[in-house]
Short mmCIF file of C-alpha atoms in Angstrom, two decimals:
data_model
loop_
_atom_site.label_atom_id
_atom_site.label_comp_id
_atom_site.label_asym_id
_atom_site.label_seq_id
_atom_site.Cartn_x
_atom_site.Cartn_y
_atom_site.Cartn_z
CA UNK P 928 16.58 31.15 -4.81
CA UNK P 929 19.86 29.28 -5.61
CA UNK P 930 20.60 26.91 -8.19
CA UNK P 931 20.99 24.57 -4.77
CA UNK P 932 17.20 24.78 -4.06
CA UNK P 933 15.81 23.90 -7.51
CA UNK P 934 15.08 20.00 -6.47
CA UNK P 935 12.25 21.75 -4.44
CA UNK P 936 10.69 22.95 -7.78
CA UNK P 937 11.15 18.88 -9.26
CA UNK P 938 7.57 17.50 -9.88
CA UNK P 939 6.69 14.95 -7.56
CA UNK P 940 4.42 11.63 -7.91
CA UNK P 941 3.08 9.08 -5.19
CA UNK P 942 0.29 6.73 -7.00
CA UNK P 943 -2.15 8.90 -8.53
CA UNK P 944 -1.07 12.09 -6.43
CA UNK P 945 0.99 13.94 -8.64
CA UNK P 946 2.41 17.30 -7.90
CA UNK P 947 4.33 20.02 -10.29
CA UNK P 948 6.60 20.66 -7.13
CA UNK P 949 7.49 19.68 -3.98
CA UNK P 950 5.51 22.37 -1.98
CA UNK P 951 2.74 21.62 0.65
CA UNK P 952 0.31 24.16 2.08
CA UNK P 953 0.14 22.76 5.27
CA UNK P 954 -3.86 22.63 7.04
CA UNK P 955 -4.22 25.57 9.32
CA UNK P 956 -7.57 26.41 11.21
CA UNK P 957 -8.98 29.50 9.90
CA UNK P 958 -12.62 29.44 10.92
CA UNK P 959 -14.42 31.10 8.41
CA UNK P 960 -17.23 28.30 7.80
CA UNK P 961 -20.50 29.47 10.14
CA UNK P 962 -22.41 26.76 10.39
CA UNK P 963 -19.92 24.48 9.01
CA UNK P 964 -20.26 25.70 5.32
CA UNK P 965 -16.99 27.82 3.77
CA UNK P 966 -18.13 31.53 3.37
CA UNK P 967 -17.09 32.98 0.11
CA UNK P 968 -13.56 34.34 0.80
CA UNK P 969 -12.24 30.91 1.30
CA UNK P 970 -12.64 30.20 -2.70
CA UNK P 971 -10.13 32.76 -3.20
CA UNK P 972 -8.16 32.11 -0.35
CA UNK P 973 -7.30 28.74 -1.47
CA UNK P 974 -7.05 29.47 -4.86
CA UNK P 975 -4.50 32.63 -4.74
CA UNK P 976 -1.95 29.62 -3.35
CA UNK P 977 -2.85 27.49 -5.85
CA UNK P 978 -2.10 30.85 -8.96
CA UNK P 979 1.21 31.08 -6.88
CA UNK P 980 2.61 27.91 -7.36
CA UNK P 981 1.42 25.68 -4.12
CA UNK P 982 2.37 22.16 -5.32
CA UNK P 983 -0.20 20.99 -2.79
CA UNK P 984 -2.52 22.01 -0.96
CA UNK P 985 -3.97 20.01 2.51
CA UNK P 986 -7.27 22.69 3.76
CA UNK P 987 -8.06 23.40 7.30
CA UNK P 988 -9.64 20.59 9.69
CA UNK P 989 -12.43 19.89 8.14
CA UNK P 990 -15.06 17.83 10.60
CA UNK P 991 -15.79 14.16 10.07
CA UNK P 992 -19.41 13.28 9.44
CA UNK P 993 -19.88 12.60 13.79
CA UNK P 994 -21.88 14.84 15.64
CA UNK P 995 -18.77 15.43 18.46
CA UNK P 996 -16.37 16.17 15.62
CA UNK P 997 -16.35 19.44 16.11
CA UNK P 998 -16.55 22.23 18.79
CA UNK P 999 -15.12 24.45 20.60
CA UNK P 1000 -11.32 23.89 21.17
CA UNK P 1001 -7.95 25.87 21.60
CA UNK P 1002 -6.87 27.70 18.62
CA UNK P 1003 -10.24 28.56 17.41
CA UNK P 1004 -14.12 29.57 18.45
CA UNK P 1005 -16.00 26.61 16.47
CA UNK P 1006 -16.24 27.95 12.97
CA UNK P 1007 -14.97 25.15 11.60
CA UNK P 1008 -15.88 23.44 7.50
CA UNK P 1009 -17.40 20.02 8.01
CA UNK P 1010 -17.90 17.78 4.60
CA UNK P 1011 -21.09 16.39 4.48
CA UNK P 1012 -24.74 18.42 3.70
CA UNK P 1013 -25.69 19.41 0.43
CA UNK P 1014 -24.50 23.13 1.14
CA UNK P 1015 -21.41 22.36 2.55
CA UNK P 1016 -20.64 19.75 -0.10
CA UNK P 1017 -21.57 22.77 -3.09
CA UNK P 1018 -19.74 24.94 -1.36
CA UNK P 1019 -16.74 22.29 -1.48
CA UNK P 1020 -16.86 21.48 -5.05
CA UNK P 1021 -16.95 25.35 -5.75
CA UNK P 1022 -13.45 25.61 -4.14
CA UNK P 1023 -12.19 22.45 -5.20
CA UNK P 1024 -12.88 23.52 -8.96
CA UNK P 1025 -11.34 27.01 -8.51
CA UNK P 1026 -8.38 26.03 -7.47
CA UNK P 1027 -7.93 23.04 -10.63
CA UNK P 1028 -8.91 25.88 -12.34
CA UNK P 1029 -5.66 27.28 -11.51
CA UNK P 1030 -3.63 24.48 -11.88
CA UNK P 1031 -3.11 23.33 -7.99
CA UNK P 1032 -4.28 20.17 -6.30
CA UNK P 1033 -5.93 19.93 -3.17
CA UNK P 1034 -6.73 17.89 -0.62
CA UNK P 1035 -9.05 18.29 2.79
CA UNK P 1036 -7.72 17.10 6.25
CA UNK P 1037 -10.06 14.92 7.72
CA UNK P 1038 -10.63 16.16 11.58
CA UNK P 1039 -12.16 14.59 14.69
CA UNK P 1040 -10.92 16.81 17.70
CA UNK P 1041 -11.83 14.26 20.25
CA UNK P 1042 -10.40 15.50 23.35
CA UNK P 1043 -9.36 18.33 22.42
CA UNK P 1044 -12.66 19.71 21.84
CA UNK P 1045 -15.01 21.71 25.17
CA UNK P 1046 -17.84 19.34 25.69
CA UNK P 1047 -21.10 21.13 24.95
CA UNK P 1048 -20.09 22.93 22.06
CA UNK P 1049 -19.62 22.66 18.78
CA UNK P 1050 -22.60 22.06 16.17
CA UNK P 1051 -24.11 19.77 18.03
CA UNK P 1052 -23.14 20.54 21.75
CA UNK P 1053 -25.65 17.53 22.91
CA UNK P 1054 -23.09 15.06 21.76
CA UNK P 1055 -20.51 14.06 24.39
CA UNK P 1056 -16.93 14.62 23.41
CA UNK P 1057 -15.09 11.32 22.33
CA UNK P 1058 -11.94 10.05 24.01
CA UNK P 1059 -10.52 7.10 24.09
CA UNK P 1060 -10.49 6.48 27.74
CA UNK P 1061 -11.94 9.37 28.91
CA UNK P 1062 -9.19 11.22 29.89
CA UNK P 1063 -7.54 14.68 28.30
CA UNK P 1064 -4.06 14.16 29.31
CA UNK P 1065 -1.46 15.53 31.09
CA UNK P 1066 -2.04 19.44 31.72
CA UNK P 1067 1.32 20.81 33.42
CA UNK P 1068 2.62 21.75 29.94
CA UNK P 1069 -0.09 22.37 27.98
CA UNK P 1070 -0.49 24.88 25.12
CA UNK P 1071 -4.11 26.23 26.07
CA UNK P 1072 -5.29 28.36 28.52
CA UNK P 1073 -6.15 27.94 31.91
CA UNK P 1074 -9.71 28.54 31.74
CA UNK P 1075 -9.83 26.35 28.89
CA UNK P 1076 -8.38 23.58 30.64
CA UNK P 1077 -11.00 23.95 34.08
CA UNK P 1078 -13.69 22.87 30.76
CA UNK P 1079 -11.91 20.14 29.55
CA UNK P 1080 -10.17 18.26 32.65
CA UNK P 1081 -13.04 16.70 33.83
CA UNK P 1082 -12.91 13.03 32.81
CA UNK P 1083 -15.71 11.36 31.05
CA UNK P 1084 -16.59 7.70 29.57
CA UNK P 1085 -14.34 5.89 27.46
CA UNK P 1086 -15.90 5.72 24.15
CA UNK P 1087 -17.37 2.06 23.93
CA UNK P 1088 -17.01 -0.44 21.08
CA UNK P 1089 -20.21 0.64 19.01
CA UNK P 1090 -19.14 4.57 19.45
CA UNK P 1091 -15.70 4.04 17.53
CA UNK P 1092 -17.60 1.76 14.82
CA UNK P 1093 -19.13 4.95 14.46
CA UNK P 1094 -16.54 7.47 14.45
CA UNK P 1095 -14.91 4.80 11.60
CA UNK P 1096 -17.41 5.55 9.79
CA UNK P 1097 -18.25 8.99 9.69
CA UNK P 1098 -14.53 9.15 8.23
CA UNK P 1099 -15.28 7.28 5.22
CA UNK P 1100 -18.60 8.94 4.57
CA UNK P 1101 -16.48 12.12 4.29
CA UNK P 1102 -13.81 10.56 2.52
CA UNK P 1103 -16.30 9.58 0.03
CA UNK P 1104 -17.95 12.69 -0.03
CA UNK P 1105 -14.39 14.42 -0.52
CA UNK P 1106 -13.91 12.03 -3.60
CA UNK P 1107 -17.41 12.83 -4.62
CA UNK P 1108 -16.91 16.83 -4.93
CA UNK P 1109 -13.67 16.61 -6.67
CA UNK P 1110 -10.60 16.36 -4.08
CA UNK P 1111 -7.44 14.89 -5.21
CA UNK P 1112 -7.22 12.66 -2.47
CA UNK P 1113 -7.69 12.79 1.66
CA UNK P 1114 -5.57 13.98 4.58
CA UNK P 1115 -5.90 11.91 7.87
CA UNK P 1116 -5.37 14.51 11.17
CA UNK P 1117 -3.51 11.98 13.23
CA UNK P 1118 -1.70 14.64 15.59
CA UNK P 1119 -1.15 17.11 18.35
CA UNK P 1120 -3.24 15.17 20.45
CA UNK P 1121 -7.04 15.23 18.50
CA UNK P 1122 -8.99 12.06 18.14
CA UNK P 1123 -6.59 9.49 16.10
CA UNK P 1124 -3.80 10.89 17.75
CA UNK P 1125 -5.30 10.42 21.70
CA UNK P 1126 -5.17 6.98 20.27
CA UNK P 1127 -1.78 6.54 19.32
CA UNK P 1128 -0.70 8.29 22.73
CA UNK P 1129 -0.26 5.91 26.06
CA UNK P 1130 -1.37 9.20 27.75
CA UNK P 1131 -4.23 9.10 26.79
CA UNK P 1132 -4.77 5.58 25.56
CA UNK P 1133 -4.99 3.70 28.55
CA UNK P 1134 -7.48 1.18 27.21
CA UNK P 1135 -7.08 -2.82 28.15
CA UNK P 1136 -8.98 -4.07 25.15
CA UNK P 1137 -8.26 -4.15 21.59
CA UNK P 1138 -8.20 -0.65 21.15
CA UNK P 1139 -5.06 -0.25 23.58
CA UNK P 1140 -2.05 -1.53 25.03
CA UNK P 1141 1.84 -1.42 23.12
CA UNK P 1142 2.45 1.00 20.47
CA UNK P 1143 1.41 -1.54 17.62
CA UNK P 1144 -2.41 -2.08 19.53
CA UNK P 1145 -2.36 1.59 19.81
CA UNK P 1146 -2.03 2.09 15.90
CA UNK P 1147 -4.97 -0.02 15.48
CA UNK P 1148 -7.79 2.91 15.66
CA UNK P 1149 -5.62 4.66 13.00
CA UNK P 1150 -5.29 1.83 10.99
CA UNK P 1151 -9.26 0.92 10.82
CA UNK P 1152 -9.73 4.54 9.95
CA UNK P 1153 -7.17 4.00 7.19
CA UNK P 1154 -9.02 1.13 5.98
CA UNK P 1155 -12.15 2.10 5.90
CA UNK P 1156 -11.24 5.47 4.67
CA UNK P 1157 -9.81 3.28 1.76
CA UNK P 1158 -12.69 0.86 1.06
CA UNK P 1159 -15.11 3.97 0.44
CA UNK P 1160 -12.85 5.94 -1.56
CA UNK P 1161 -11.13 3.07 -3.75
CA UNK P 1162 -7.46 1.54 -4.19
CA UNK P 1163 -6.24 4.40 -6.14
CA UNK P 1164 -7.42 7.43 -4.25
CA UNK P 1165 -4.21 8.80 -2.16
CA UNK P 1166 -4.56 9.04 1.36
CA UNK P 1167 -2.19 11.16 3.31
CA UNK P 1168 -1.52 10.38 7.29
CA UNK P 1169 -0.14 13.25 9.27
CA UNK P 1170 1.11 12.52 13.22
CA UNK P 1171 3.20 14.07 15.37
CA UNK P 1172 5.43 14.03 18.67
CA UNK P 1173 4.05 17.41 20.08
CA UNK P 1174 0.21 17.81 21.45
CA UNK P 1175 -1.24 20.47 22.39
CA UNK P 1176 -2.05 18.55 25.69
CA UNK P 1177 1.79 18.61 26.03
CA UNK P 1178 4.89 20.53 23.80
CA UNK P 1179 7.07 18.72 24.62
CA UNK P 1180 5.71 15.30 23.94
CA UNK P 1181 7.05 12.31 22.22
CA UNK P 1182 5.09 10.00 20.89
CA UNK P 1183 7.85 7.30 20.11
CA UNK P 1184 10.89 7.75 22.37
CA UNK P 1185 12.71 5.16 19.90
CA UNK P 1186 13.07 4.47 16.34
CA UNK P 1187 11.61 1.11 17.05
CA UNK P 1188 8.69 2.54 18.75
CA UNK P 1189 8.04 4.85 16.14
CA UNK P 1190 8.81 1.60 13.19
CA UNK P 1191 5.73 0.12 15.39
CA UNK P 1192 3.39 2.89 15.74
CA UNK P 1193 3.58 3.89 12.00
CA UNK P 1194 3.80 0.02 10.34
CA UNK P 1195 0.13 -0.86 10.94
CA UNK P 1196 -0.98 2.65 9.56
CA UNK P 1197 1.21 1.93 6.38
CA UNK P 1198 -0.36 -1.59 5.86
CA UNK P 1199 -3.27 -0.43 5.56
CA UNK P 1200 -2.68 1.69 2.55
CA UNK P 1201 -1.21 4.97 3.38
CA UNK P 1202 0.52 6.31 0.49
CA UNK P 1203 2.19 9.68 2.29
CA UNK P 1204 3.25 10.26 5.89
CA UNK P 1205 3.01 13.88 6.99
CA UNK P 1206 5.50 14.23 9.98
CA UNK P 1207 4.37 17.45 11.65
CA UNK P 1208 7.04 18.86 14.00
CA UNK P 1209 8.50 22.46 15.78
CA UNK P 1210 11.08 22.62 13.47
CA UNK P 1211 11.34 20.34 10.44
CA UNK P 1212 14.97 19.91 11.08
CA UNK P 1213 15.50 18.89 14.22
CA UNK P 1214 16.71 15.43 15.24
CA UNK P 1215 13.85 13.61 16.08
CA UNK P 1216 15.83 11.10 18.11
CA UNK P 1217 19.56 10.77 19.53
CA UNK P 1218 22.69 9.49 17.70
CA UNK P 1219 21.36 10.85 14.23
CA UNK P 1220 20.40 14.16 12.72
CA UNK P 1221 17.03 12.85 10.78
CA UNK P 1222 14.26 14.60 11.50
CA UNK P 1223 10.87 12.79 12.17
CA UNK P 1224 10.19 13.05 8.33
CA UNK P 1225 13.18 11.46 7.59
CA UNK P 1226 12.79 8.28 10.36
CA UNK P 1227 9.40 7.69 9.28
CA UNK P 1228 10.85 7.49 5.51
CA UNK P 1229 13.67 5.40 6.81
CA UNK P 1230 11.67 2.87 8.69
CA UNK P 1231 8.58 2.62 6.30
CA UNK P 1232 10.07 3.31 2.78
CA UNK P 1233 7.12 5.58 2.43
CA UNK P 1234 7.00 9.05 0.67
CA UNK P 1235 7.30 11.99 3.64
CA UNK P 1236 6.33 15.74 3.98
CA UNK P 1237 8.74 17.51 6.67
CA UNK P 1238 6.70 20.40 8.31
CA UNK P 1239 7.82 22.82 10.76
CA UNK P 1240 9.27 26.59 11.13
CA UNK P 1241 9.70 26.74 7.23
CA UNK P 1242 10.06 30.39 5.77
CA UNK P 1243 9.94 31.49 9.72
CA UNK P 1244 12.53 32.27 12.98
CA UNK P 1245 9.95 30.46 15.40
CA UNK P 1246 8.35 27.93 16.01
CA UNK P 1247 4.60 28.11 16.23
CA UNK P 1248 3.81 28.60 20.09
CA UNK P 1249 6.80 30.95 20.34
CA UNK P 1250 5.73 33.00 17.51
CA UNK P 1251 2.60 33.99 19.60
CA UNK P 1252 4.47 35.95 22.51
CA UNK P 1253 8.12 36.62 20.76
CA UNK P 1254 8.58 39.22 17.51
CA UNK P 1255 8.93 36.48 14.47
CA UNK P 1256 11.00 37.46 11.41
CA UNK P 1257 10.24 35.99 8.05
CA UNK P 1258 14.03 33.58 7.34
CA UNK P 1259 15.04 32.14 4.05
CA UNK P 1260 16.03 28.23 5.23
CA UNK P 1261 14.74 26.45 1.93
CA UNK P 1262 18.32 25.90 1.45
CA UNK P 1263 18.69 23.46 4.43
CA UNK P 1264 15.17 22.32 3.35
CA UNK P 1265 16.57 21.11 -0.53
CA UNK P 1266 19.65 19.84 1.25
CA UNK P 1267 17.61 17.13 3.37
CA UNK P 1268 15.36 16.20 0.68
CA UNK P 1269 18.30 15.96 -1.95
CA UNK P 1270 20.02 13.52 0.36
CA UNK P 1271 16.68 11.78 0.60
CA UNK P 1272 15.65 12.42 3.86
CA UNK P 1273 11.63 13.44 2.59
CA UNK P 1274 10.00 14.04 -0.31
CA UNK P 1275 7.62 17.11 -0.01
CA UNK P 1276 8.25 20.36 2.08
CA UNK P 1277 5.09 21.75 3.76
CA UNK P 1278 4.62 25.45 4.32
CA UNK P 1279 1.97 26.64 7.32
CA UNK P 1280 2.50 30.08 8.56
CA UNK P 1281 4.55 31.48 5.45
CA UNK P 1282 1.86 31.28 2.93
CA UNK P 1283 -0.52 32.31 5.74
CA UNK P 1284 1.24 35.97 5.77
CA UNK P 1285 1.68 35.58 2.08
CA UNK P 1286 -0.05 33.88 -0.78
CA UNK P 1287 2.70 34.72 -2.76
CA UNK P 1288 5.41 33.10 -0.88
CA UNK P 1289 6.29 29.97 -3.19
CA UNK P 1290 6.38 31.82 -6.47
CA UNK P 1291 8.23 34.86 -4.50
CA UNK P 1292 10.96 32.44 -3.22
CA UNK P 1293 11.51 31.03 -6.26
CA UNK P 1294 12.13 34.57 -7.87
CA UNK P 1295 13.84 35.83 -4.74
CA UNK P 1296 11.67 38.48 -4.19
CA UNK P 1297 10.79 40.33 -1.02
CA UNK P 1298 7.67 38.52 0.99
CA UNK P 1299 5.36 39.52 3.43
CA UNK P 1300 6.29 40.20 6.88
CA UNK P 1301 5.05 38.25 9.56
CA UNK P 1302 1.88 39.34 11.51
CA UNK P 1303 -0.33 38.04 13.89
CA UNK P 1304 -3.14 40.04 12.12
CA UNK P 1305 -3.24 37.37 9.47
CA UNK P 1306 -4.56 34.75 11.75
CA UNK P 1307 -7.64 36.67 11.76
CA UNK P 1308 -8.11 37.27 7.51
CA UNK P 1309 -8.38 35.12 4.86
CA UNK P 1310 -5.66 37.03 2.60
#
């Protein structure tokens, strides 16, 4: 690690979330929670990142208090955490507790799946799936496969005014529940095309009420969520939003083909009462739109004045889908990461797939030590 890369080891503070560095684990699906409650390994699995030196840490998806939160969707077979039950909530404050126990802070990412997830599955497989106007979007470049997609493409009913009231809902019962077992704060899943996110997307927002229309009406699910979210937790508890141009109905989506679209998509989330956007791209430092070399972090910092986290290919060769069919080699780029955030471009750095092959990685990189190589095996441990 050179002298260059020490502002990533600067403490950090946004309100009352405050950080000894500027390192995120990112949320990645593991699916080690039968029944929705975290089997033991997860304790340690979070908590090893936390000995190491994780500034942060965001936790998988775990499902909103809604009985179509969860199921059956792309990257995993349904044994996703959910935050609400007496033995999910124990087995909550047991991790939560283990990792301040080791000096980290953590977070859970609040997760609807909406479209994303196979209707009749999931913990409650009676439920229909929720979408905002029924649709699943585009499928020519999706990242799922194609028996997946013959379950999903089938359209169904828009989700009607009393049905979101109730999705709002479930998210601040488990933002108050996440408060109520010890978390440092909530993340918001507002990407890659799950439940906030099919909001925020014309493809698959094609709604003529309030719920729909221009980017700004579009941002208005997201921002009730936001709200609410904040009335049950309290003015000071930090709420991260994350959101994204790529969906796993589509790779190569945009969300905002403008800086102005993206100023209007992200304002009415930030008024009301964000206090960190997580910009979750391919590759955190790529130019998120022509004429400048920003990255999305670094436009959603510009045109909001709020604190960022850049995500995306850190400590890795490839990007996420092509690390599934090409060999991936571990890369040192924290260098290019300290030089954005030095110049102001974001705040925090998040780390997925690094600290997934190696718990180690932060305190490793910092030493310049060797780390783990990459390998698909680790998708399938909790190491």
């Amino acid at each position: 690690m050179s002298a260059d890369s020490d502002i990533l080891f600067t403490p950090f503070q946004a309100g009352r979330l405050t950080l000894r560095n500027r390192f995120v684990m990112a949320p990645m699906t593991r699916n080690f929670s039968p029944g929705g409650i975290p089997s033991q390994g997860v304790d340690e699995y979070y908590r090893r990142r936390a000995q190491a030196d994780v500034g942060l840490i965001v936790t998988e998806g775990i499902g909103v208090d809604h009985p179509a939160a969860l199921g059956r969707e792309s990257v995993g077979g349904g044994a996703s955490p959910v935050l609400h039950g007496e033995a999910a909530l124990a087995r909550w404050r047991a991790i939560v507790a283990g990792v301040h126990a080791a000096g980290g802070t953590i977070v859970p990412q609040l997760w609807h799946q909406g479209v994303i997830r196979v209707p009749g599955t999931g913990y409650h497989p009676e439920a229909p799936s929720a979408r905002p106007s029924g649709t699943w979007g585009p499928t020519d470049r999706a990242l799922v496969p194609p028996d997946y997609l013959d379950l999903v493409r089938k359209e169904t009913a828009p989700l009607t005014e009393s049905e979101i009231g109730d999705i709002i809902a479930g998210f601040a019962r488990s933002a108050a529940n996440a408060k109520a077992v010890g978390f440092d704060g909530v993340a918001l899943h507002g990407a890659h095309g799950y439940l906030i996110d099919s909001f925020l997307w014309a493809q698959t927002n094609r709604r003529e009420d309030g719920w729909g229309g221009g980017p700004a009406a579009r941002s208005r699910f997201a921002g009730e969520v936001v709200r609410a979210v904040r009335a049950a937790t309290g003015p000071d508890f930090p709420i991260i939003f994350r959101f994204s141009q790529w969906k796993l109905q589509d790779y190569e989506a945009r969300l905002a083909e403008t800086p102005g679209e993206l100023e209007a998509l992200l304002a009415p989330i930030v008024d009301a009462g964000v206090d960190v956007l997580d910009a979750s791209t391919r590759s955190f430092s790529k130019p998120a739109f022509e004429g400048s070399d920003l990255g999305l972090a670094g436009w959603a910092k510009k045109l909001t004045d709020m604190p960022t986290i850049a995500v995306g290919g850190v400590g890795l060769d490839k990007d996420l889908q092509s690390s599934f069919a090409q060999p991936t080699m571990m890369t040192d780029n924290l260098a290019l990461a300290a030089e954005r955030m030095a110049r102001g471009e974001f705040d925090l750095i998040g780390v997925g797939r690094a600290l997934l092959m190696d718990a180690q990685w932060v305190r490793r990189m910092r030493e310049g030590q060797a780390v783990n190589p990459f390998r698909l095996e680790a998708y399938a441990t909790l190491d």
